[in-house]
Short mmCIF file of C-alpha atoms in Angstrom, two decimals:
data_model
loop_
_atom_site.label_atom_id
_atom_site.label_comp_id
_atom_site.label_asym_id
_atom_site.label_seq_id
_atom_site.Cartn_x
_atom_site.Cartn_y
_atom_site.Cartn_z
CA MET A 17 -0.11 0.03 0.02
CA ILE A 18 1.36 3.50 -0.80
CA HIS A 19 0.07 7.02 0.05
CA VAL A 20 0.83 9.80 -2.38
CA GLN A 21 1.53 13.43 -1.32
CA SER A 22 -0.71 15.88 -2.43
CA ASP A 23 -1.84 19.52 -1.67
CA ILE A 24 -5.54 18.17 -1.10
CA GLY A 25 -5.05 17.88 2.76
CA ARG A 26 -7.25 16.31 5.35
CA LYS A 27 -10.98 15.48 4.97
CA GLN A 28 -12.91 18.39 6.32
CA ASP A 29 -14.27 16.26 9.07
CA ASP A 30 -10.75 15.79 10.30
CA ALA A 31 -9.87 19.33 10.20
CA ASP A 32 -13.03 20.23 12.05
CA ASP A 33 -12.05 17.59 14.78
CA SER A 34 -8.65 19.32 15.07
CA ALA A 35 -10.22 22.62 15.42
CA THR A 36 -12.47 21.75 18.30
CA GLY A 37 -9.68 19.94 20.19
CA LEU A 38 -11.12 16.41 19.84
CA GLY A 39 -8.60 14.06 21.20
CA VAL A 40 -6.24 16.59 22.85
CA PRO A 41 -6.11 18.27 26.17
CA ARG A 42 -8.54 21.13 26.93
CA TRP A 43 -5.61 23.16 27.95
CA LEU A 44 -3.74 23.02 24.77
CA SER A 45 -3.31 26.48 23.09
CA GLN A 46 -5.30 27.35 19.90
CA VAL A 47 -1.80 27.54 18.11
CA CYS A 48 -0.96 23.96 18.83
CA THR A 49 -4.62 22.81 18.53
CA THR A 50 -5.04 23.96 15.01
CA VAL A 51 -1.46 22.60 13.94
CA GLU A 52 -1.82 19.70 11.39
CA GLU A 53 0.19 16.70 12.26
CA GLY A 54 2.64 15.18 9.95
CA GLY A 55 5.35 16.09 7.86
CA VAL A 56 6.25 19.18 5.75
CA PHE A 57 3.72 18.41 3.01
CA PRO A 58 0.00 17.48 3.37
CA VAL A 59 -0.87 13.94 2.56
CA CYS A 60 -4.03 12.87 0.73
CA ASP A 61 -6.20 10.26 1.30
CA VAL A 62 -5.56 8.19 -1.96
CA THR A 63 -4.30 4.59 -1.19
CA VAL A 64 -3.83 2.00 -3.63
CA LYS A 65 -2.15 -1.50 -3.99
CA THR A 66 0.74 -1.59 -6.09
CA SER A 67 3.75 -3.81 -6.71
CA LYS A 68 6.21 -0.96 -7.54
CA PRO A 69 8.55 -0.04 -4.67
CA PRO A 70 8.22 3.64 -3.92
CA ILE A 71 10.63 6.19 -5.16
CA ASP A 72 10.86 9.33 -2.89
CA ILE A 73 11.18 12.42 -5.27
CA ALA A 74 9.46 14.88 -2.65
CA ALA A 75 12.17 15.05 -0.02
CA GLY A 76 14.58 17.88 0.03
CA ILE A 77 17.38 15.82 1.64
CA PRO A 78 20.94 14.95 0.51
CA ASP A 79 22.05 11.80 -1.11
CA PRO A 80 23.13 9.50 1.37
CA THR A 81 26.13 8.58 -0.50
CA GLN A 82 27.32 12.29 -0.12
CA LEU A 83 27.41 12.82 3.53
CA ALA A 84 30.98 13.13 5.28
CA TYR A 85 30.45 10.30 7.78
CA ARG A 86 34.07 9.46 8.48
CA GLN A 87 35.02 13.15 8.66
CA ILE A 88 32.52 14.21 11.14
CA ARG A 89 33.05 10.96 13.18
CA GLN A 90 36.61 11.79 13.56
CA ALA A 91 36.14 15.46 14.22
CA ILE A 92 33.75 14.53 17.05
CA SER A 93 36.25 12.32 18.34
CA GLN A 94 39.19 14.88 18.18
CA VAL A 95 37.17 17.57 19.94
CA LEU A 96 36.24 15.16 22.80
CA GLY A 97 39.81 13.96 23.17
CA ASP A 98 41.22 17.51 23.46
CA THR A 99 41.16 18.47 27.05
CA SER A 100 40.85 22.22 26.00
CA ARG A 101 37.87 21.59 24.00
CA ALA A 102 35.99 18.47 25.70
CA PHE A 103 34.22 20.40 28.26
CA PRO A 104 33.25 23.70 26.41
CA ALA A 105 31.80 21.37 23.53
CA LEU A 106 29.48 19.61 26.00
CA SER A 107 28.73 22.84 27.97
CA TYR A 108 26.45 25.75 27.28
CA GLY A 109 27.97 27.86 24.55
CA ASP A 110 27.97 31.63 23.33
CA PRO A 111 24.50 32.71 22.13
CA LEU A 112 26.24 33.99 19.10
CA GLY A 113 27.72 30.60 18.17
CA GLU A 114 31.30 29.17 18.65
CA ARG A 115 33.79 31.71 17.50
CA SER A 116 35.89 29.65 15.20
CA LEU A 117 32.74 28.39 13.36
CA ARG A 118 31.48 32.12 13.15
CA GLU A 119 34.79 33.17 11.82
CA TRP A 120 34.76 30.28 9.15
CA VAL A 121 31.22 31.25 8.10
CA ALA A 122 32.34 34.97 7.77
CA GLY A 123 35.28 34.26 5.66
CA PHE A 124 33.27 31.77 3.44
CA ARG A 125 30.45 34.31 2.91
CA ASN A 126 32.75 37.41 2.88
CA VAL A 127 31.30 39.26 5.82
CA ASP A 128 32.50 40.52 9.22
CA VAL A 129 32.35 38.06 12.02
CA ASP A 130 30.41 40.25 14.06
CA SER A 131 27.48 40.10 11.53
CA VAL A 132 27.34 36.16 11.95
CA ILE A 133 25.17 34.48 14.55
CA ILE A 134 25.06 30.47 14.18
CA THR A 135 21.56 28.98 14.46
CA ASN A 136 20.04 25.45 15.05
CA GLY A 137 19.37 25.15 11.26
CA ALA A 138 18.05 27.57 8.78
CA MET A 139 14.53 26.95 10.14
CA GLU A 140 15.54 28.66 13.51
CA ALA A 141 17.15 31.27 11.45
CA ILE A 142 13.85 31.91 9.70
CA PHE A 143 11.92 32.04 13.11
CA LEU A 144 14.66 34.36 14.61
CA SER A 145 14.42 36.62 11.55
CA ALA A 146 10.66 36.74 11.84
CA ILE A 147 10.79 37.57 15.69
CA ALA A 148 13.52 40.25 14.82
CA THR A 149 11.49 42.00 12.21
CA LEU A 150 7.84 41.45 12.81
CA ASP A 151 5.27 41.59 15.55
CA PRO A 152 1.91 39.89 15.62
CA GLY A 153 -0.50 41.60 13.20
CA ASP A 154 2.33 42.77 10.93
CA THR A 155 2.44 41.85 7.25
CA VAL A 156 5.08 39.96 5.68
CA ILE A 157 5.28 39.67 1.81
CA VAL A 158 6.14 36.21 0.39
CA GLU A 159 6.84 35.23 -3.16
CA HIS A 160 3.81 33.80 -5.00
CA ARG A 161 5.57 30.25 -4.90
CA SER A 162 7.04 29.79 -1.39
CA PHE A 163 8.62 27.32 1.16
CA PRO A 164 5.64 26.14 3.15
CA GLN A 165 7.42 25.83 6.46
CA ALA A 166 8.41 29.47 6.41
CA VAL A 167 4.90 30.39 5.62
CA ARG A 168 3.77 28.23 8.75
CA ILE A 169 6.32 30.19 10.93
CA PHE A 170 4.93 33.50 9.80
CA SER A 171 1.25 32.43 10.44
CA ARG A 172 1.89 30.82 13.62
CA LEU A 173 3.56 33.98 14.89
CA GLY A 174 0.41 35.98 14.17
CA MET A 175 1.74 37.74 11.09
CA ARG A 176 -0.47 38.45 7.98
CA LEU A 177 0.57 37.16 4.47
CA ARG A 178 0.56 38.91 1.13
CA SER A 179 2.20 37.54 -1.93
CA ALA A 180 4.03 39.25 -4.82
CA PRO A 181 4.58 37.32 -8.22
CA LEU A 182 7.81 35.86 -9.30
CA THR A 183 9.61 36.46 -12.66
CA PRO A 184 12.57 34.62 -14.25
CA ARG A 185 14.74 37.40 -12.76
CA GLY A 186 13.36 36.94 -9.13
CA VAL A 187 10.54 38.61 -7.44
CA ASP A 188 8.75 41.31 -9.54
CA ILE A 189 10.14 44.66 -8.32
CA GLU A 190 7.50 46.74 -10.15
CA ALA A 191 4.71 44.75 -8.70
CA LEU A 192 6.33 44.91 -5.20
CA SER A 193 6.80 48.65 -5.55
CA ARG A 194 2.98 48.99 -6.11
CA LEU A 195 2.20 46.65 -3.39
CA LEU A 196 4.39 48.72 -0.95
CA ASP A 197 2.98 52.11 -2.31
CA SER A 198 -0.67 50.91 -1.59
CA GLN A 199 0.01 49.20 1.60
CA HIS A 200 -1.86 51.68 3.77
CA ILE A 201 -5.09 51.37 1.94
CA ASP A 202 -6.02 48.38 4.15
CA GLY A 203 -4.58 49.84 7.37
CA ASN A 204 -1.95 47.29 7.84
CA ARG A 205 1.73 47.96 7.56
CA ILE A 206 4.20 45.67 5.52
CA LYS A 207 7.18 45.08 7.71
CA ALA A 208 9.21 42.50 5.85
CA ILE A 209 9.77 40.75 2.50
CA TYR A 210 10.61 36.94 2.67
CA THR A 211 12.56 35.78 -0.43
CA ILE A 212 14.32 32.60 -1.47
CA PRO A 213 16.78 34.46 -3.82
CA ASN A 214 18.77 31.54 -5.33
CA PHE A 215 17.59 28.30 -6.86
CA GLN A 216 14.21 29.27 -5.49
CA ASN A 217 12.29 26.37 -3.64
CA PRO A 218 10.16 25.25 -5.76
CA THR A 219 10.66 27.06 -9.09
CA GLY A 220 14.49 27.11 -9.31
CA VAL A 221 14.50 30.88 -10.20
CA SER A 222 17.67 32.88 -9.11
CA ALA A 223 17.25 36.55 -8.58
CA THR A 224 19.68 38.55 -10.76
CA ALA A 225 22.07 41.11 -9.32
CA ASP A 226 19.79 44.10 -10.56
CA THR A 227 16.72 42.35 -8.99
CA LYS A 228 18.81 41.93 -5.62
CA ARG A 229 19.92 45.63 -5.67
CA LYS A 230 16.60 46.97 -6.55
CA LEU A 231 14.96 44.87 -3.73
CA LEU A 232 17.11 46.30 -1.15
CA GLU A 233 16.80 49.65 -2.28
CA LEU A 234 13.13 49.44 -2.27
CA ALA A 235 13.16 48.04 1.20
CA GLU A 236 15.45 50.77 2.48
CA ARG A 237 13.38 53.47 1.07
CA HIS A 238 10.08 51.92 2.86
CA GLY A 239 11.99 51.10 6.05
CA ILE A 240 11.27 47.29 5.87
CA ALA A 241 13.34 44.13 6.17
CA VAL A 242 14.30 41.66 3.57
CA ILE A 243 14.44 38.03 4.86
CA ALA A 244 16.68 36.17 2.35
CA ASP A 245 16.30 32.59 3.00
CA ASP A 246 19.37 30.97 0.98
CA PRO A 247 20.14 27.39 1.82
CA TYR A 248 20.92 26.29 -1.62
CA HIS A 249 23.41 29.16 -2.31
CA ASP A 250 26.58 26.99 -2.34
CA LEU A 251 25.18 24.17 -4.49
CA TRP A 252 25.29 25.99 -7.90
CA PHE A 253 26.16 23.92 -11.10
CA SER A 254 27.85 26.04 -13.73
CA GLN A 255 28.32 29.31 -11.89
CA PRO A 256 27.51 30.92 -8.67
CA PRO A 257 24.67 33.09 -8.15
CA ALA A 258 24.85 36.80 -8.05
CA GLU A 259 25.33 38.17 -4.59
CA PHE A 260 23.52 40.90 -2.81
CA PRO A 261 25.38 44.09 -3.00
CA ASN A 262 28.32 44.14 -0.60
CA GLU A 263 27.35 47.39 1.20
CA TYR A 264 24.12 45.78 2.40
CA ARG A 265 25.70 42.43 3.54
CA GLY A 266 25.99 42.30 7.37
CA THR A 267 26.36 46.06 7.42
CA SER A 268 25.12 48.57 10.11
CA GLY A 269 21.60 49.80 9.05
CA SER A 270 21.18 47.29 6.42
CA PRO A 271 17.75 45.96 5.83
CA LEU A 272 19.09 42.43 4.75
CA LEU A 273 19.09 39.39 6.84
CA GLU A 274 20.84 36.42 5.11
CA ILE A 275 20.22 32.81 5.96
CA GLY A 276 22.56 30.07 5.18
CA SER A 277 22.90 26.36 6.29
CA PHE A 278 25.15 23.38 6.34
CA SER A 279 22.02 20.92 5.98
CA LYS A 280 22.09 20.63 2.10
CA TRP A 281 25.78 19.73 1.89
CA LEU A 282 26.71 18.21 5.16
CA GLY A 283 23.50 16.85 6.40
CA PRO A 284 20.26 18.23 7.90
CA GLY A 285 20.71 16.22 11.12
CA LEU A 286 23.45 18.47 11.98
CA ARG A 287 21.06 21.26 12.72
CA VAL A 288 23.58 24.04 12.11
CA GLY A 289 22.90 27.19 10.02
CA TRP A 290 23.52 30.79 10.20
CA LEU A 291 22.20 34.23 9.97
CA ILE A 292 24.11 37.46 8.79
CA ALA A 293 22.73 40.71 9.62
CA ASP A 294 23.37 44.15 11.05
CA PRO A 295 25.74 43.43 13.98
CA ALA A 296 23.54 45.37 16.33
CA ALA A 297 20.55 43.20 15.42
CA VAL A 298 22.70 40.00 15.70
CA ARG A 299 23.59 40.95 19.29
CA LYS A 300 19.67 41.56 20.07
CA ILE A 301 18.98 38.07 18.27
CA ALA A 302 21.31 36.44 20.28
CA GLY A 303 19.87 37.81 23.53
CA TYR A 304 16.39 36.59 22.56
CA ARG A 305 17.35 33.09 21.50
CA LEU A 306 18.67 32.42 24.79
CA GLY A 307 15.09 32.37 26.07
CA VAL A 308 14.10 29.99 23.19
CA ASP A 309 16.72 27.47 22.96
CA GLY A 310 19.59 28.19 25.55
CA GLY A 311 22.04 28.56 22.68
CA PRO A 312 23.15 26.58 19.48
CA THR A 313 24.27 23.00 19.41
CA THR A 314 27.94 23.53 20.83
CA LEU A 315 29.49 20.11 20.28
CA THR A 316 28.32 20.04 16.64
CA GLN A 317 29.76 23.45 16.06
CA TYR A 318 33.10 22.34 17.50
CA ALA A 319 33.08 19.41 15.18
CA LEU A 320 32.29 21.37 12.06
CA SER A 321 35.01 23.93 13.02
CA GLN A 322 37.25 20.95 13.08
CA VAL A 323 36.05 19.35 9.71
CA LEU A 324 36.28 22.67 7.86
CA GLN A 325 39.86 23.53 8.76
CA GLY A 326 41.87 24.28 5.58
CA SER A 327 40.53 23.75 2.07
CA TRP A 328 38.45 20.54 2.76
CA GLY A 329 35.05 22.52 2.88
CA ASN A 330 35.51 24.04 -0.71
CA GLN A 331 36.89 20.69 -2.03
CA TRP A 332 33.79 18.89 -0.76
CA LEU A 333 31.50 21.24 -2.03
CA ALA A 334 33.19 21.39 -5.53
CA ALA A 335 32.66 17.49 -5.81
CA GLU A 336 29.02 17.80 -4.55
CA ARG A 337 28.19 20.49 -7.08
CA ARG A 338 29.41 18.12 -9.93
CA PHE A 339 27.44 15.19 -8.39
CA TYR A 340 24.20 17.04 -8.05
CA ALA A 341 24.56 18.70 -11.50
CA GLU A 342 24.76 15.16 -13.08
CA LYS A 343 21.84 13.94 -11.22
CA ALA A 344 19.72 16.98 -12.54
CA LYS A 345 20.86 16.35 -15.97
CA VAL A 346 19.95 12.61 -15.83
CA LEU A 347 16.41 13.56 -14.56
CA LEU A 348 15.91 16.33 -17.02
CA GLU A 349 17.00 14.29 -19.94
CA ALA A 350 15.01 11.23 -19.07
CA LEU A 351 11.91 13.39 -18.53
CA ARG A 352 12.07 14.99 -21.78
CA CYS A 353 12.90 11.75 -23.63
CA ARG A 354 9.92 9.86 -22.06
CA LEU A 355 7.38 12.61 -21.94
CA GLY A 356 8.22 15.02 -24.98
CA GLU A 357 5.75 17.71 -25.22
CA ASP A 358 3.87 16.52 -22.26
CA ILE A 359 6.45 18.19 -20.05
CA ASP A 360 7.96 21.72 -19.75
CA ALA A 361 10.86 22.11 -17.45
CA LEU A 362 14.05 24.18 -17.41
CA PRO A 363 17.35 22.84 -16.57
CA PRO A 364 18.02 23.27 -12.85
CA GLN A 365 21.07 25.55 -12.38
CA GLY A 366 21.62 24.58 -8.64
CA GLY A 367 19.75 23.28 -5.49
CA TYR A 368 17.91 20.08 -5.27
CA PHE A 369 14.68 20.43 -7.54
CA LEU A 370 13.32 20.41 -10.82
CA TRP A 371 10.06 22.37 -11.47
CA ALA A 372 7.86 20.95 -14.33
CA ARG A 373 4.68 21.98 -15.98
CA LEU A 374 2.47 19.13 -17.21
CA PRO A 375 -0.67 19.26 -19.33
CA GLU A 376 -3.65 20.89 -17.70
CA TRP A 377 -5.82 17.75 -17.74
CA PHE A 378 -3.15 16.03 -15.32
CA ASN A 379 -3.74 17.97 -12.16
CA SER A 380 -3.80 17.76 -8.42
CA SER A 381 -7.65 18.26 -8.32
CA ALA A 382 -8.21 15.26 -10.26
CA VAL A 383 -8.32 11.93 -8.17
CA SER A 384 -7.26 10.06 -11.41
CA ALA A 385 -4.05 11.83 -11.56
CA ARG A 386 -3.29 11.48 -7.75
CA ARG A 387 -4.23 7.66 -8.14
CA ALA A 388 -2.00 7.20 -11.24
CA LEU A 389 0.93 8.45 -9.27
CA ALA A 390 0.33 6.28 -6.45
CA ILE A 391 0.01 3.26 -8.47
CA GLN A 392 3.49 4.15 -10.08
CA GLY A 393 4.88 4.64 -6.74
CA ILE A 394 6.15 8.27 -7.08
CA ASN A 395 5.27 11.26 -5.00
CA PRO A 396 6.33 14.66 -6.63
CA VAL A 397 4.91 17.47 -4.66
CA TRP A 398 2.10 19.42 -6.52
CA GLY A 399 2.68 22.96 -7.38
CA ASN A 400 -0.12 24.55 -5.41
CA VAL A 401 1.33 23.28 -2.19
CA PHE A 402 3.67 26.15 -2.43
CA THR A 403 1.24 28.66 -3.04
CA PRO A 404 0.76 30.79 0.08
CA PRO A 405 -2.60 31.12 1.92
CA SER A 406 -3.16 34.76 0.69
CA GLU A 407 -4.83 36.62 -2.02
CA ILE A 408 -2.78 37.07 -5.17
CA ASP A 409 -2.03 40.83 -4.84
CA VAL A 410 -0.60 42.54 -7.74
CA GLY A 411 0.40 41.49 -11.38
CA GLN A 412 0.24 37.80 -10.84
CA PRO A 413 -0.61 36.08 -14.23
CA ASP A 414 -3.10 33.50 -14.42
CA ASP A 415 -0.56 30.51 -13.58
CA ASP A 416 -2.57 27.54 -12.12
CA ALA A 417 -0.13 25.40 -10.23
CA ARG A 418 -2.32 22.57 -10.01
CA HIS A 419 -0.56 20.87 -13.20
CA CYS A 420 2.82 21.99 -12.02
CA MET A 421 5.26 19.65 -9.81
CA ARG A 422 8.48 19.91 -7.85
CA LEU A 423 10.43 16.91 -8.38
CA SER A 424 13.74 16.33 -6.01
CA PHE A 425 16.68 14.77 -7.87
CA ALA A 426 18.89 14.86 -4.73
CA HIS A 427 18.24 11.83 -2.71
CA VAL A 428 17.59 8.92 -5.07
CA SER A 429 20.16 7.37 -7.40
CA LYS A 430 20.62 8.05 -11.12
CA ASN A 431 19.17 4.85 -12.02
CA ARG A 432 15.95 5.30 -9.94
CA LEU A 433 15.65 8.94 -11.49
CA GLU A 434 15.31 7.29 -14.92
CA ARG A 435 12.76 5.10 -13.54
CA VAL A 436 11.00 8.33 -12.14
CA ALA A 437 10.64 9.42 -15.85
CA ASP A 438 9.36 6.03 -16.99
CA ARG A 439 6.68 5.95 -14.11
CA LEU A 440 5.61 9.45 -14.62
CA HIS A 441 5.24 8.70 -18.32
CA ASP A 442 2.92 5.74 -17.49
CA ALA A 443 0.91 7.84 -15.06
CA LEU A 444 0.22 10.17 -17.56
CA ASP A 445 -0.78 7.67 -20.15
CA ASP A 446 -3.21 6.15 -17.58
CA VAL A 447 -4.95 9.49 -17.25
CA ARG A 448 -4.85 10.38 -20.84
CA LEU A 449 -6.81 7.18 -21.62
CA SER A 450 -9.51 8.27 -19.29
CA HIS A 451 -9.43 12.02 -20.29
#
């Protein structure tokens, strides 16, 4: 039996039960009572019998063959075997993060160390950025296709959402400008913009240097923050993405908060990311986080600092870029070969994902499409999972994401990626016959 992921969500009766608190303690807060349990993406109720072993193309997790198991194991052993580091590594640490790791991140990202705080993964950095820039009731602008977990963070903290369209050059600056100019019409102030600037999840779009500069100039003019969630920045394939202008990166008075992570190339289980911002803001954020998590994961930071000594980190990244670029190529070529005109997808330039458009008759609202995917044992994430729960505000073209999909090429082997193309072809054929 296999379940297929979809944006259909749970049955209405289940949602109503959750809202009324059925089966949970009466003292549970409204925030927790209304949280949907489960993974990152909602799971639909389509269940079928199939002989095909499942292939996971939904998860944004690394290929298991690419993680530095031996190096990290040795680093932990070295840290704990060093009397000068063993106790500090197992004790409470600096809320800013372990100094040597902050220095490595600062050198790696070409910023001053005082603008760097180490976080427990990029997700905590998003949370801390939201806390630092927004109060309950404030409005945050997100891209019309966006990362669902970030959207949930903003919503659960009591923030309102509005969306701005994406273009092939990044967020639509003209539409964003119109939205900011008209923000006081509804009596609610926009305080921040959340963007995924490079190898955008899910679309793969990377903002140009011009878009990045104009975005920050616009934010500065309106006195709002830009939260730039950039976990795939370093997994570029042919060339690195454009940086934000240097004068905005980790400098005093800058509206920019940049989020990075070791999760995508060294392992999400490490739970180590970083946030780069105005040094004064970084100190305030460090003070706040003490009341949230007591500080970052100290032992893991010491181990990473040990692993990253010298040129190892850059060499490892270079090898991973080549590896994931080849996997992206394998999946794209297989899809184009097997599906032909039934698929429209641009070559991924970095990151983990391929964004594909399929025929309009193959879409998430059709039980036949969801069932066909389940029979084939594949679970692409439907495009409208990434549509934030806000009205389309300005300039968004009529772009129904129900027949778009995000496919991850990161986790499964090249051979299985080729099988994904075969299975998706068969799923489309099944639906085509009944269409």
